[in-house]
């Protein structure tokens, strides 16, 4: 509950500072304020209808909106429009410019935004403004950790009085919840509950910076899908296609799951044993989307489903496992779109008109990167966005590219569905540049065919009397001799293994005579192999082509001989100990040094074999 005390502390500060504010703003009065807070999803949407009246002699050209710091850091989207019409039929006009400001004499713990009016408000004039503020991460899970069987409860905090630097004559607040189940809520004067709505007010004659802290603790099992990062790549091809690829890194931002997860309970009773989890998302793609795919690091996910109509194409995205609080998943969505639906021309320039945000419903995006890949040869690039976004440019090298394709990079944090608006990328492109890739393909195939014809008609054989041919033949003989040396060494190593196996049989059966026979046989075979190596080494020593590799071959033969001697000595020691009935620790001490040397020599022989094999 630390956040509640922080909010109360903030409002206490406001109460103290409000008495020191200047009276410049006293000319403006909010004669009526109607606020509606929608908590039916993880995204908090606050709609305020402000009836503004100029009660002073001077004209008013701007209206200030106020947010405490604890709310301002979660503010994702803010818009204002004139409310035109009378009675129940009212229409919101065009959006009004909004800018962050820092007026003098205001409490430092508040954030202010200024709405610029289309024309100054004269004395006695009245107008109505609709303000929409969208917040992310404003619903705090409480408790922060739950089990699979628990429902998810969240806490929302605000003020029942409209926080404003202006006096408010009449004000009311409606909080809409996803369900009628409410754990607790702050009860003030004129508080009523109607189903899933909590109504505060009306309150009259509120002074500037009036406050009334309220907290609502309620149940919600809506998907808390948060994309910690989304990378959208929109690749433009003037051959008639727009390829969109979206890489998602999604986490369940609700109450974290604790304890063990039972898939059996979840599948048997998903509404009771997994009410806080979500197992699918829905993406609304443009109507003529085609070649749709959905995959993760493992591969394609076949549980997805697609259906559409002339107005939209919907994709059901179902991860491989349900997502509980704190769980995350990564996946990629790709689809193609017809170019003529998004590419237009204006004043000699082409421009792409595409939506900015994610097509997935009610998705909060902590950080989004939109990359628009233009055709190679595009220039004079200009980007227009309906809201501030960090802009950059890079280059992408793709197939048949020479200098690369220009890429417009847009980056923004704290993105909500309201940001899914159209942006434009303007550029110039010479139509003759489209012929570059076909010309490169035709030229490439032409040169391949010419090379094949030349190859078929030119005698490229090497004369058998030339120095290069003789050197190649000598090297082939050296290589064949080295392969024979490797074969003999491998036979020696196999004999070593049989000798080691006789010792293992001795420890199991105690048959000393059989072990001696095995040693005698191995000794005879190793002598034969040594005879086979002598002519091979003599040839290598006499060949100039073997100068570089000869030292390694000689070292290999020497190491193998030393390994033979160590193995025979080890074998003799163990057999003698068995004959004298010496065992245990004394036997291990006698062969320890020999065994250590054998292991080292084996590794050196294997390393030399690998080295020679690579050459």
mmCIF file of N, CA and C in Angstrom, residues 65 85 156 158 166 222 267 323 397 401 404 417 468 508 510 524 536 589:
data_model
loop_
_atom_site.group_PDB
_atom_site.id
_atom_site.type_symbol
_atom_site.label_atom_id
_atom_site.label_comp_id
_atom_site.label_asym_id
_atom_site.label_seq_id
_atom_site.Cartn_x
_atom_site.Cartn_y
_atom_site.Cartn_z
ATOM 1 N N UNK A 65 -4.011 21.717 -18.574
ATOM 2 C CA UNK A 65 -4.379 20.414 -18.015
ATOM 3 C C UNK A 65 -3.320 20.020 -17.006
ATOM 4 N N UNK A 85 -22.069 21.021 -30.865
ATOM 5 C CA UNK A 85 -23.430 20.511 -30.845
ATOM 6 C C UNK A 85 -24.088 20.800 -29.516
ATOM 7 N N UNK A 156 -6.501 0.685 -8.297
ATOM 8 C CA UNK A 156 -6.438 1.940 -9.063
ATOM 9 C C UNK A 156 -6.661 3.093 -8.105
ATOM 10 N N UNK A 158 -6.855 7.503 -7.763
ATOM 11 C CA UNK A 158 -7.042 8.789 -8.441
ATOM 12 C C UNK A 158 -7.678 9.739 -7.432
ATOM 13 N N UNK A 166 -7.917 25.655 -12.121
ATOM 14 C CA UNK A 166 -9.090 26.525 -12.201
ATOM 15 C C UNK A 166 -10.136 26.074 -11.191
ATOM 16 N N UNK A 222 -8.691 -9.529 -17.461
ATOM 17 C CA UNK A 222 -8.401 -9.157 -18.839
ATOM 18 C C UNK A 222 -6.919 -9.412 -19.141
ATOM 19 N N UNK A 267 -6.293 -27.297 -18.197
ATOM 20 C CA UNK A 267 -7.101 -27.785 -19.310
ATOM 21 C C UNK A 267 -8.475 -28.257 -18.837
ATOM 22 N N UNK A 323 -0.048 -17.860 -20.892
ATOM 23 C CA UNK A 323 0.820 -16.900 -20.225
ATOM 24 C C UNK A 323 0.203 -16.463 -18.902
ATOM 25 N N UNK A 397 21.285 -4.081 -46.679
ATOM 26 C CA UNK A 397 21.780 -4.778 -47.865
ATOM 27 C C UNK A 397 20.946 -6.038 -48.055
ATOM 28 N N UNK A 401 21.404 -6.099 -54.326
ATOM 29 C CA UNK A 401 21.627 -4.684 -54.030
ATOM 30 C C UNK A 401 23.088 -4.322 -54.302
ATOM 31 N N UNK A 404 22.756 -0.706 -51.297
ATOM 32 C CA UNK A 404 21.857 -0.927 -50.171
ATOM 33 C C UNK A 404 20.591 -0.100 -50.265
ATOM 34 N N UNK A 417 -3.038 1.456 -28.278
ATOM 35 C CA UNK A 417 -3.774 1.367 -29.540
ATOM 36 C C UNK A 417 -4.142 2.716 -30.147
ATOM 37 N N UNK A 468 54.620 -28.091 -62.787
ATOM 38 C CA UNK A 468 53.473 -28.109 -61.882
ATOM 39 C C UNK A 468 52.815 -29.482 -61.843
ATOM 40 N N UNK A 508 39.413 -58.867 -13.422
ATOM 41 C CA UNK A 508 38.124 -59.531 -13.249
ATOM 42 C C UNK A 508 38.247 -61.022 -13.005
ATOM 43 N N UNK A 510 41.576 -62.791 -12.838
ATOM 44 C CA UNK A 510 42.803 -63.197 -12.169
ATOM 45 C C UNK A 510 43.648 -64.181 -12.970
ATOM 46 N N UNK A 524 54.452 -58.909 -30.556
ATOM 47 C CA UNK A 524 54.773 -59.401 -31.901
ATOM 48 C C UNK A 524 54.156 -58.514 -32.981
ATOM 49 N N UNK A 536 58.233 -46.470 -45.285
ATOM 50 C CA UNK A 536 57.393 -45.283 -45.469
ATOM 51 C C UNK A 536 58.116 -44.025 -45.007
ATOM 52 N N UNK A 589 50.216 -47.435 -6.333
ATOM 53 C CA UNK A 589 51.399 -46.591 -6.228
ATOM 54 C C UNK A 589 52.458 -46.968 -7.249
#
